[in-house]
mmCIF file with all atom_site columns, C-alpha atoms in Angstrom:
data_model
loop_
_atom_site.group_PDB
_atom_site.id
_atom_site.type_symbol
_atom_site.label_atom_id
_atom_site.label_alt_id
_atom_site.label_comp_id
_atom_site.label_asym_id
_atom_site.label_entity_id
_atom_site.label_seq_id
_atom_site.pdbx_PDB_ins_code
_atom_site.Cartn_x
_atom_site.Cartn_y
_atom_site.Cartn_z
_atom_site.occupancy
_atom_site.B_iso_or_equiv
_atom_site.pdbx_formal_charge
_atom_site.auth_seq_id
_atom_site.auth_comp_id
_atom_site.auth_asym_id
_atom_site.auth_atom_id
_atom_site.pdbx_PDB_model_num
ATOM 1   C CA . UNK A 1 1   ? 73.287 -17.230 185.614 1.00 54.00 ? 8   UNK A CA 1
ATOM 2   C CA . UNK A 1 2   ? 69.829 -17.208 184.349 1.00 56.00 ? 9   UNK A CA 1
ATOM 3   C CA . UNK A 1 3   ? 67.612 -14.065 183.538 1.00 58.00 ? 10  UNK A CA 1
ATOM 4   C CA . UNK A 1 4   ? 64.269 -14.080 184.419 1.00 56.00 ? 11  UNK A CA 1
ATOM 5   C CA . UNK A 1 5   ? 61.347 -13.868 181.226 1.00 59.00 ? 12  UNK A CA 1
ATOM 6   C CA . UNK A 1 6   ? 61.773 -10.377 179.123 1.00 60.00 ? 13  UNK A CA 1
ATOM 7   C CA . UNK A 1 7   ? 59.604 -8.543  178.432 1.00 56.00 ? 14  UNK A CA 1
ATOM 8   C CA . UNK A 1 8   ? 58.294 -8.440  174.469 1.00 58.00 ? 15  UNK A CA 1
ATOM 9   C CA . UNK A 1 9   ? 59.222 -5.406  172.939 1.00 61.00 ? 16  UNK A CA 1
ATOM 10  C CA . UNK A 1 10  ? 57.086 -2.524  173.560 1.00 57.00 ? 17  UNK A CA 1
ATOM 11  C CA . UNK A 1 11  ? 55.550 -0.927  169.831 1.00 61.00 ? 18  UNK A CA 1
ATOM 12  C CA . UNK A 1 12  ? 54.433 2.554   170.148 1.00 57.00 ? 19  UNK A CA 1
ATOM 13  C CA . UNK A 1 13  ? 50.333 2.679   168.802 1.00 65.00 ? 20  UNK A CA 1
ATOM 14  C CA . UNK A 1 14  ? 50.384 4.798   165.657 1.00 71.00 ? 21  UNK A CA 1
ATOM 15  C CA . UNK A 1 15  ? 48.131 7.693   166.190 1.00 74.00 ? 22  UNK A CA 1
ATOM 16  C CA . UNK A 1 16  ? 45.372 8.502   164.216 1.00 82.00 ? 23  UNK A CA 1
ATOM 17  C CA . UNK A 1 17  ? 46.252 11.325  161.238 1.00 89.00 ? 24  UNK A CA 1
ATOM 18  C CA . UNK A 1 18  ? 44.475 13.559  159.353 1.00 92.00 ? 25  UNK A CA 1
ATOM 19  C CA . UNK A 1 19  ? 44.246 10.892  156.478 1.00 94.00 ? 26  UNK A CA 1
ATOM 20  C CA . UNK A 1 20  ? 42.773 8.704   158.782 1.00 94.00 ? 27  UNK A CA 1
ATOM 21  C CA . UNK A 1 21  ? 39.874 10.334  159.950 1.00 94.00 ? 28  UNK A CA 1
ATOM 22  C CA . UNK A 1 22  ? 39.357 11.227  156.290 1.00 95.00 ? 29  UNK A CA 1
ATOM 23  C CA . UNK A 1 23  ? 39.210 8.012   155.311 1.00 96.00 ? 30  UNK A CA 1
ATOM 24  C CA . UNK A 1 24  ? 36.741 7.521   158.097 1.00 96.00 ? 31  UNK A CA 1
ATOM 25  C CA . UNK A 1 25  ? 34.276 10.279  158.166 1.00 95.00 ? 32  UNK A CA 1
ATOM 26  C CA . UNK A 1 26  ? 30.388 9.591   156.777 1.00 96.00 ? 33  UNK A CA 1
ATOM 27  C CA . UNK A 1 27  ? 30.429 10.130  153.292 1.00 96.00 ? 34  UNK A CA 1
ATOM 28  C CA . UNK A 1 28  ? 28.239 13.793  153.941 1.00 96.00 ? 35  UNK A CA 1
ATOM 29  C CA . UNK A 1 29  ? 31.316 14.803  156.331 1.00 95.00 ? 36  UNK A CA 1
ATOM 30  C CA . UNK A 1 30  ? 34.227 14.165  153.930 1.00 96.00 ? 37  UNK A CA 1
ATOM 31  C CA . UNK A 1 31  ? 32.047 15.444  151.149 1.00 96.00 ? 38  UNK A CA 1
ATOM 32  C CA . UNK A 1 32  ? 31.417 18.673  153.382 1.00 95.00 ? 39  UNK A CA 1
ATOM 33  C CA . UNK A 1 33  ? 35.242 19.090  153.698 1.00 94.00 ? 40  UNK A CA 1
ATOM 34  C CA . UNK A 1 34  ? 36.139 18.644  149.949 1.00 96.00 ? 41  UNK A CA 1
ATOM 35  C CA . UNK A 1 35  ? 33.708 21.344  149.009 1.00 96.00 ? 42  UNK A CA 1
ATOM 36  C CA . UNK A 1 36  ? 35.838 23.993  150.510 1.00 94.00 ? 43  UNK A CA 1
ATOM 37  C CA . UNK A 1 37  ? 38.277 22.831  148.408 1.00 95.00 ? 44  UNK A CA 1
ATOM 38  C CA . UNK A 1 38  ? 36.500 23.209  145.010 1.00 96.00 ? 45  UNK A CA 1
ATOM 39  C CA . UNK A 1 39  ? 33.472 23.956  144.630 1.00 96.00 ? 46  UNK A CA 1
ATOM 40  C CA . UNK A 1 40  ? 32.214 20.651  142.796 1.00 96.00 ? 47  UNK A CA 1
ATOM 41  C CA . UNK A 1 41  ? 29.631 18.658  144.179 1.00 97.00 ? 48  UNK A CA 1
ATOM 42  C CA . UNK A 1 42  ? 30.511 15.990  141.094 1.00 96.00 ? 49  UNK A CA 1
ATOM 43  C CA . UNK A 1 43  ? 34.599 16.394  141.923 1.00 97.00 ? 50  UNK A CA 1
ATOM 44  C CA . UNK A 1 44  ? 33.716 15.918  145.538 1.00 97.00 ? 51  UNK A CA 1
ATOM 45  C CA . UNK A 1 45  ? 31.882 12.724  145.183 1.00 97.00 ? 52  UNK A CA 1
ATOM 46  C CA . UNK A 1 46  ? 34.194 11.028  142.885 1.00 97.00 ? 53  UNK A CA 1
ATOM 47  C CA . UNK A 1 47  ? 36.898 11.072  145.725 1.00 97.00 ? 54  UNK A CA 1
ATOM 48  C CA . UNK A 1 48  ? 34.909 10.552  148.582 1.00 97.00 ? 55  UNK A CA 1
ATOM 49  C CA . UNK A 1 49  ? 33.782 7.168   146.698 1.00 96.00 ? 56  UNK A CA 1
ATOM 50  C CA . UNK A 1 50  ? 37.496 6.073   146.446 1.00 96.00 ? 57  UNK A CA 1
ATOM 51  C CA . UNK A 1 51  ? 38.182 5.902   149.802 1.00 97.00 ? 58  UNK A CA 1
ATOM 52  C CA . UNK A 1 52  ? 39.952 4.514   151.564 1.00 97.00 ? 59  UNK A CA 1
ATOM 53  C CA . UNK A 1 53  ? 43.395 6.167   150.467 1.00 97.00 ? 60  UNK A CA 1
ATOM 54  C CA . UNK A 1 54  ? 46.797 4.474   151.614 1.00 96.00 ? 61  UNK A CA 1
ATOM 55  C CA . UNK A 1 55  ? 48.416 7.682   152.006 1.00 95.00 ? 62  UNK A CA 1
ATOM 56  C CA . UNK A 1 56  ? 48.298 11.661  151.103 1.00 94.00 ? 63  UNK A CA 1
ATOM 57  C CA . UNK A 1 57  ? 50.067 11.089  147.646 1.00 95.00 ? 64  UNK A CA 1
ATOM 58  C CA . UNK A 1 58  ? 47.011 8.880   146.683 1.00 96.00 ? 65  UNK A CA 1
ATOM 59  C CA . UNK A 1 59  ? 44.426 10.966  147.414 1.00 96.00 ? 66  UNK A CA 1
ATOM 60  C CA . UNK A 1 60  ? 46.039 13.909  145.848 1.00 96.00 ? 67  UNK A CA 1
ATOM 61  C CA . UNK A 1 61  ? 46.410 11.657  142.486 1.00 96.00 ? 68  UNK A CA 1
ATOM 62  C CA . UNK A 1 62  ? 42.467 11.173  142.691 1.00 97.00 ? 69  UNK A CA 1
ATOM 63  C CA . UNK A 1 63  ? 42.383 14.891  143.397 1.00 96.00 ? 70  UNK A CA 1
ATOM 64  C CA . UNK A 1 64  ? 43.700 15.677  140.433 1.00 95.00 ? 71  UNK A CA 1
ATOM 65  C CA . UNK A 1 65  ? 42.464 12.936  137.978 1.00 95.00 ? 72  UNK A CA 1
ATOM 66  C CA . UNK A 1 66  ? 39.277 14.112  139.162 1.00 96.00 ? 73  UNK A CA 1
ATOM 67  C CA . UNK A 1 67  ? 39.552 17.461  138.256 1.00 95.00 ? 74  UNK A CA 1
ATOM 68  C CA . UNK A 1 68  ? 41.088 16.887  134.952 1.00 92.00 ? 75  UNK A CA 1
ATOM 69  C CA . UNK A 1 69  ? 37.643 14.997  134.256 1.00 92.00 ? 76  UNK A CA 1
ATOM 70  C CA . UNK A 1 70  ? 35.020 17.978  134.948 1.00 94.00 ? 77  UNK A CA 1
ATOM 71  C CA . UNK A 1 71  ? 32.622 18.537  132.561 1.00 94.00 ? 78  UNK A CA 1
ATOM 72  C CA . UNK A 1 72  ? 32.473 22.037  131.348 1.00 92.00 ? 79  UNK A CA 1
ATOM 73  C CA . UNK A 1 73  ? 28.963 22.367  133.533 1.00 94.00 ? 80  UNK A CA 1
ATOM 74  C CA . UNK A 1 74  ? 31.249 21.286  136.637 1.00 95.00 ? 81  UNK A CA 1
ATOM 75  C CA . UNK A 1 75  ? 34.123 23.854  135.735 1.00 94.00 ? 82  UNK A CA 1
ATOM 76  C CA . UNK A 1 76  ? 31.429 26.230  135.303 1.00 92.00 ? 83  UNK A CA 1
ATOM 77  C CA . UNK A 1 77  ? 29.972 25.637  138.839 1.00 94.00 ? 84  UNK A CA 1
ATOM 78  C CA . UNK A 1 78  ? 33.901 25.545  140.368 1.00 95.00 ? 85  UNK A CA 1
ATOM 79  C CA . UNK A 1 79  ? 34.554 28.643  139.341 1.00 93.00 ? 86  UNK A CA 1
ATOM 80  C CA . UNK A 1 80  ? 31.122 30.448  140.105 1.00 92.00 ? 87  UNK A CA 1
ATOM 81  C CA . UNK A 1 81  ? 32.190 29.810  143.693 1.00 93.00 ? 88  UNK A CA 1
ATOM 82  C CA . UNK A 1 82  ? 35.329 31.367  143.572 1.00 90.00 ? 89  UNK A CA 1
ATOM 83  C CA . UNK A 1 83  ? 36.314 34.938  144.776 1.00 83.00 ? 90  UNK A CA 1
ATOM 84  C CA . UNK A 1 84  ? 39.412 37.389  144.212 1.00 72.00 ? 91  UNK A CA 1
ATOM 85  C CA . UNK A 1 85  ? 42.060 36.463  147.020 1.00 72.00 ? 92  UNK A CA 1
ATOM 86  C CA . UNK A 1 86  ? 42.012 38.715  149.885 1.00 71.00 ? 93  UNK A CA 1
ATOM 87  C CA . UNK A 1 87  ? 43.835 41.767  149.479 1.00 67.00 ? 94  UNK A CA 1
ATOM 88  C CA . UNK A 1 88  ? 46.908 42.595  152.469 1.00 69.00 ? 95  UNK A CA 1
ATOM 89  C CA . UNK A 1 89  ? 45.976 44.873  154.814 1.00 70.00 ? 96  UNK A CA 1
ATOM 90  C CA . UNK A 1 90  ? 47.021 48.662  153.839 1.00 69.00 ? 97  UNK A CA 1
ATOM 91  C CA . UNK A 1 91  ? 46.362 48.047  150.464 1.00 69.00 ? 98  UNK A CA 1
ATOM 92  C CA . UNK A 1 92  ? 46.434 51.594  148.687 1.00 69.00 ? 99  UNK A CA 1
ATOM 93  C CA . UNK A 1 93  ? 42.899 52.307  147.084 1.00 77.00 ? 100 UNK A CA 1
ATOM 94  C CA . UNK A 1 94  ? 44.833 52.800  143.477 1.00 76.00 ? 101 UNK A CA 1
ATOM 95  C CA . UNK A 1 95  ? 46.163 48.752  143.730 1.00 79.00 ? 102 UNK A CA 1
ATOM 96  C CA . UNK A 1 96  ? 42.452 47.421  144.548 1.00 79.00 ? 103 UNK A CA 1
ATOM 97  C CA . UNK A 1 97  ? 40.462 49.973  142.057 1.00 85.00 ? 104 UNK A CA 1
ATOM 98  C CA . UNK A 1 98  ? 43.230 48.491  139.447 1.00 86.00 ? 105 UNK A CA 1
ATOM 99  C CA . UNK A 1 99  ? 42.741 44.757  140.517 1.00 87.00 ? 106 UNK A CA 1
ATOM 100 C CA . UNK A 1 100 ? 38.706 45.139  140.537 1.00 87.00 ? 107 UNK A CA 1
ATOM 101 C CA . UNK A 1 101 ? 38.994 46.926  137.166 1.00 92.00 ? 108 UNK A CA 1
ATOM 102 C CA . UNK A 1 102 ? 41.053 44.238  135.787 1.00 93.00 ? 109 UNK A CA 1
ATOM 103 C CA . UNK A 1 103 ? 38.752 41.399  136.969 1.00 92.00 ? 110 UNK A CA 1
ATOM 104 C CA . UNK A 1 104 ? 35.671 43.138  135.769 1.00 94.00 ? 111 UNK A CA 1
ATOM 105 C CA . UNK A 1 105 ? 37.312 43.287  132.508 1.00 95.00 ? 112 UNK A CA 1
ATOM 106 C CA . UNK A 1 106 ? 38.382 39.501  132.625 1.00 96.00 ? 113 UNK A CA 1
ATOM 107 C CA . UNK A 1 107 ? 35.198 38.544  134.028 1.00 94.00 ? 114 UNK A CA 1
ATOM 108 C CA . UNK A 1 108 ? 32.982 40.002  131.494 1.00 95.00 ? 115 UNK A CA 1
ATOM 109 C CA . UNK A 1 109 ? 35.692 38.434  128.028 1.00 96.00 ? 116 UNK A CA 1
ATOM 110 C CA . UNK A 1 110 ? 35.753 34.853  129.695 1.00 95.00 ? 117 UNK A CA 1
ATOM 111 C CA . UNK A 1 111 ? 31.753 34.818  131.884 1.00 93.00 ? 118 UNK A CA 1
ATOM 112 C CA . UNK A 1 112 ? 34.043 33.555  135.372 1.00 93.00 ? 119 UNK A CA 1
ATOM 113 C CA . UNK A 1 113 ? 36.292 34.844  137.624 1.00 91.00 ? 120 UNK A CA 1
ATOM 114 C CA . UNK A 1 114 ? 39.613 34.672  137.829 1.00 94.00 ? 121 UNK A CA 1
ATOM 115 C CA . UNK A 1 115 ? 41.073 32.499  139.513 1.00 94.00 ? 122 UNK A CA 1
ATOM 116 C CA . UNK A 1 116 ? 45.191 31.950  140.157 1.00 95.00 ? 123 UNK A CA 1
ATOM 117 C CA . UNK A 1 117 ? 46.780 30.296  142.975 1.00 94.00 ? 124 UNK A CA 1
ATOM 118 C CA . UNK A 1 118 ? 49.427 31.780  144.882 1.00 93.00 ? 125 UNK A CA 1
ATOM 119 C CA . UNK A 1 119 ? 50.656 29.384  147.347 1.00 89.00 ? 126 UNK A CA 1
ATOM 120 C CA . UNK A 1 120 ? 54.407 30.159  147.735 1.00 89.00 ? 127 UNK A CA 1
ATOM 121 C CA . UNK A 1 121 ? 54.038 33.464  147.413 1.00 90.00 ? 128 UNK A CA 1
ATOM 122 C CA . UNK A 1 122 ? 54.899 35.765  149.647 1.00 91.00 ? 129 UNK A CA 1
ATOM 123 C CA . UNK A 1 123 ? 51.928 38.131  150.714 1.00 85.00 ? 130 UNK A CA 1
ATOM 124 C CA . UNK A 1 124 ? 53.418 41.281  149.963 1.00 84.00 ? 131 UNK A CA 1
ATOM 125 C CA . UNK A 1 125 ? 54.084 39.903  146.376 1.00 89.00 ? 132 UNK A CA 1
ATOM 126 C CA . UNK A 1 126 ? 50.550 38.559  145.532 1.00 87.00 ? 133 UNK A CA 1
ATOM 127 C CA . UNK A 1 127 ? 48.961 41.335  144.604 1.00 87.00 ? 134 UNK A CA 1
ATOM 128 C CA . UNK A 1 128 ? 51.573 42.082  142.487 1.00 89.00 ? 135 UNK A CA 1
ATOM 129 C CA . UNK A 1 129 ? 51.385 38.426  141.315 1.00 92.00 ? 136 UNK A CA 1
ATOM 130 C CA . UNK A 1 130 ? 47.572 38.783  140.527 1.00 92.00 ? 137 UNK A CA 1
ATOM 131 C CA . UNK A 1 131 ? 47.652 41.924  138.696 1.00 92.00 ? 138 UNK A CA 1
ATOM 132 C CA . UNK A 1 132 ? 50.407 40.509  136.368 1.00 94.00 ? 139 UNK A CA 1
ATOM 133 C CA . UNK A 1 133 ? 48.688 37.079  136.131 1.00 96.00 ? 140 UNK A CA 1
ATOM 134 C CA . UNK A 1 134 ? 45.033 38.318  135.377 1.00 96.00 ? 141 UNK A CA 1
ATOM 135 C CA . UNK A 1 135 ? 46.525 41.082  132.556 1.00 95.00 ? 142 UNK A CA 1
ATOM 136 C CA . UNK A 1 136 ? 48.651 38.455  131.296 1.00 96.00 ? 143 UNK A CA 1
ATOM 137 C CA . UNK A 1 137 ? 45.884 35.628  131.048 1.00 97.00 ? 144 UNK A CA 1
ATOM 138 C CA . UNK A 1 138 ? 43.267 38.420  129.464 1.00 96.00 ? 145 UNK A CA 1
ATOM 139 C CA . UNK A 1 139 ? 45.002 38.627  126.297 1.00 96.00 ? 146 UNK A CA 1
ATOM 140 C CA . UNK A 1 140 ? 43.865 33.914  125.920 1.00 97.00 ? 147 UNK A CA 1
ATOM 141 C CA . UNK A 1 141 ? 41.539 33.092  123.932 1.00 96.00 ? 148 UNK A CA 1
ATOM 142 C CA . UNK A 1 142 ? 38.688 31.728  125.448 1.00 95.00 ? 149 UNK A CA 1
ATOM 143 C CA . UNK A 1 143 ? 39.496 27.801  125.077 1.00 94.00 ? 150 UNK A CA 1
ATOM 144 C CA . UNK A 1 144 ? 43.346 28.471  126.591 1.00 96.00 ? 151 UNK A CA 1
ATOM 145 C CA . UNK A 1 145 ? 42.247 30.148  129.261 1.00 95.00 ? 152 UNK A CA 1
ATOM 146 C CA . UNK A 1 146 ? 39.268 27.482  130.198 1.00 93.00 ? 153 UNK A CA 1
ATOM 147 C CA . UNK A 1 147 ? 42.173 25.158  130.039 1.00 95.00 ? 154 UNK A CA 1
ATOM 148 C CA . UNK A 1 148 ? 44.318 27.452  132.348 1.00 96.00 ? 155 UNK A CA 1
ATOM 149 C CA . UNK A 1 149 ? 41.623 28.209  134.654 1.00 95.00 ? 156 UNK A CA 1
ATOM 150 C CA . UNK A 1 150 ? 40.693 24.240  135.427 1.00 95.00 ? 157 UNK A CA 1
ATOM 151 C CA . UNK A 1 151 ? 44.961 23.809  135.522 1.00 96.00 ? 158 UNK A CA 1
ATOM 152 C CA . UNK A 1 152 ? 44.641 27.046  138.556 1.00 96.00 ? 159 UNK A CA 1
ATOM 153 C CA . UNK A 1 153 ? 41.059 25.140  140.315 1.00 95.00 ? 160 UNK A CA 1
ATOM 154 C CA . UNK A 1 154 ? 43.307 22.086  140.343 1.00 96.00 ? 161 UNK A CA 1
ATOM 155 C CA . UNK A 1 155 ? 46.249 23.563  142.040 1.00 96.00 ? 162 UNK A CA 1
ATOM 156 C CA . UNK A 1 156 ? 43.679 25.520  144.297 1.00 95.00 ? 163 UNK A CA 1
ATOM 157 C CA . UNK A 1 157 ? 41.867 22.103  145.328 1.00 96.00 ? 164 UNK A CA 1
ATOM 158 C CA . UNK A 1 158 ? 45.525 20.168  145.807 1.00 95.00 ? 165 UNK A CA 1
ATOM 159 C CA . UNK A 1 159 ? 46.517 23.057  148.377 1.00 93.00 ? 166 UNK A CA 1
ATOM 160 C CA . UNK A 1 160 ? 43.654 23.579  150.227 1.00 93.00 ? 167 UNK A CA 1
ATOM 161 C CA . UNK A 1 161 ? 43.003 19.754  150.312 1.00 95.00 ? 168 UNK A CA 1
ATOM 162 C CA . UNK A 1 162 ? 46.818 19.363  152.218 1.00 93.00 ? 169 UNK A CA 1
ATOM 163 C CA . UNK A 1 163 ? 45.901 22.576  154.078 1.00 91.00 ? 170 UNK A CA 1
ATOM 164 C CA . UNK A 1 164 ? 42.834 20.308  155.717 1.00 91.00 ? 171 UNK A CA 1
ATOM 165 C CA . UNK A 1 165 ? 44.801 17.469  156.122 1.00 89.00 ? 172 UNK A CA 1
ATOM 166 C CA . UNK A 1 166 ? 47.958 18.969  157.588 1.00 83.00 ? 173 UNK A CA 1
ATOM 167 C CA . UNK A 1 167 ? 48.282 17.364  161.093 1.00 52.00 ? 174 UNK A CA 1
ATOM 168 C CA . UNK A 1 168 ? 50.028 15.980  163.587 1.00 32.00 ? 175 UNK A CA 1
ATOM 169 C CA . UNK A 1 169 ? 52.312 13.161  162.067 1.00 37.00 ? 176 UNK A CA 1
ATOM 170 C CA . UNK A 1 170 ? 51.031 13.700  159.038 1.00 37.00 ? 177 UNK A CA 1
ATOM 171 C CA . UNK A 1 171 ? 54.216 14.690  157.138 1.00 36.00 ? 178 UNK A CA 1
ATOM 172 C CA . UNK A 1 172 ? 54.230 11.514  154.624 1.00 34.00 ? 179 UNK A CA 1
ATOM 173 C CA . UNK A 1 173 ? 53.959 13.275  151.322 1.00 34.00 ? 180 UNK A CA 1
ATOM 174 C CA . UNK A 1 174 ? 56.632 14.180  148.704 1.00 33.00 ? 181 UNK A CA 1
ATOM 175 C CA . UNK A 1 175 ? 54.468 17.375  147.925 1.00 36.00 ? 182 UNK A CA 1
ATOM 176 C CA . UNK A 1 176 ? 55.523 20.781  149.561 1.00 36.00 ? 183 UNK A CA 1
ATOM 177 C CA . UNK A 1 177 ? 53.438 22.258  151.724 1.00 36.00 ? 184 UNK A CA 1
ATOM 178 C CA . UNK A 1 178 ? 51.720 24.799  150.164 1.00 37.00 ? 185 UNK A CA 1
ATOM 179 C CA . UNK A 1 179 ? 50.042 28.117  151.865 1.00 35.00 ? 186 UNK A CA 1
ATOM 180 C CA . UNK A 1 180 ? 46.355 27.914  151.400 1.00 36.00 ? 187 UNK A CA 1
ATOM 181 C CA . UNK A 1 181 ? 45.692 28.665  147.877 1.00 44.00 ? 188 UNK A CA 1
ATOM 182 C CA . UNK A 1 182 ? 43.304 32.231  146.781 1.00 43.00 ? 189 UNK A CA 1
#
């Protein structure tokens, strides 16, 4: 007994990620969506000019390679467009007169904000966290904590970067899943 022709098998289309329409996008658009990440119009250009990127472990190694090479003017402008993180709701008045007294002291040794990033941490610990972290870091000298500030813009950038690209299908990455970094 013979069988009629079969049918060749049937491939499911890959659908489009995240990645992809970065990859994509005009130049201004992907530009446009790194700038909420950090800040530099320089760090920003340097990976939109790289694309394509195979895959969301690539284009977090440019990430970070190019923040590792801002100039001190670029650092400068990064962290100018920072802010403190958002406080939780029911915040006592003693927590965020402490925070804003510690950042006005930290802002006026080092001439930036601070900036730390908490993804992973719970929100009922960050305050906590950013209290401890800005005392701590106020006792650096100036060139450690330039060094630990880019080291916090880079972590910032690398979690709000997978924060944009987190998708449908788009699970292809060794790197945890960070909460949007503050």
């Amino acid at each position: 007994m013979t069988r009629g022709p079969t049918l060749p098998a049937h491939r499911p289309s890959r659908l489009p990620t995240p990645l992809d329409a970065f990859n994509a996008a005009p130049d201004d658009e992907a530009g446009a969506l790194l700038l909420h990440c950090l800040h530099s119009p320089r760090w920003a250009r340097r990976i939109t000019e790289h694309r394509p990127y195979p895959d969301v472990d690539s284009l977090l190694a440019a990430a970070d390679e190019a923040t590792y090479d801002l100039s001190p003017t670029d650092i400068a402008e990064a962290l100018a467009a920072e802010s403190l993180p958002d406080l939780p709701e029911g915040t006592y008045a003693a927590a965020t007169t402490a925070l804003t007294a510690a950042h006005a002291a930290y802002e006026a040794k080092f001439g930036h904000v601070f900036v730390i990033y908490l993804g992973g941490t719970p929100p009922e610990e960050r305050l906590d966290c950013v209290l401890a972290g800005i005392y701590a870091r106020s006792k650096n000298d100036p060139e450690d904590e330039r060094v630990m500030s880019v080291e916090q813009l880079r972590r910032l950038a690398t979690g709000r970067l997978l924060e944009k690209l987190r998708g449908a299908g788009n699970r292809a990455t060794s790197h945890p899943q960070p909460a949007p970094g503050t």
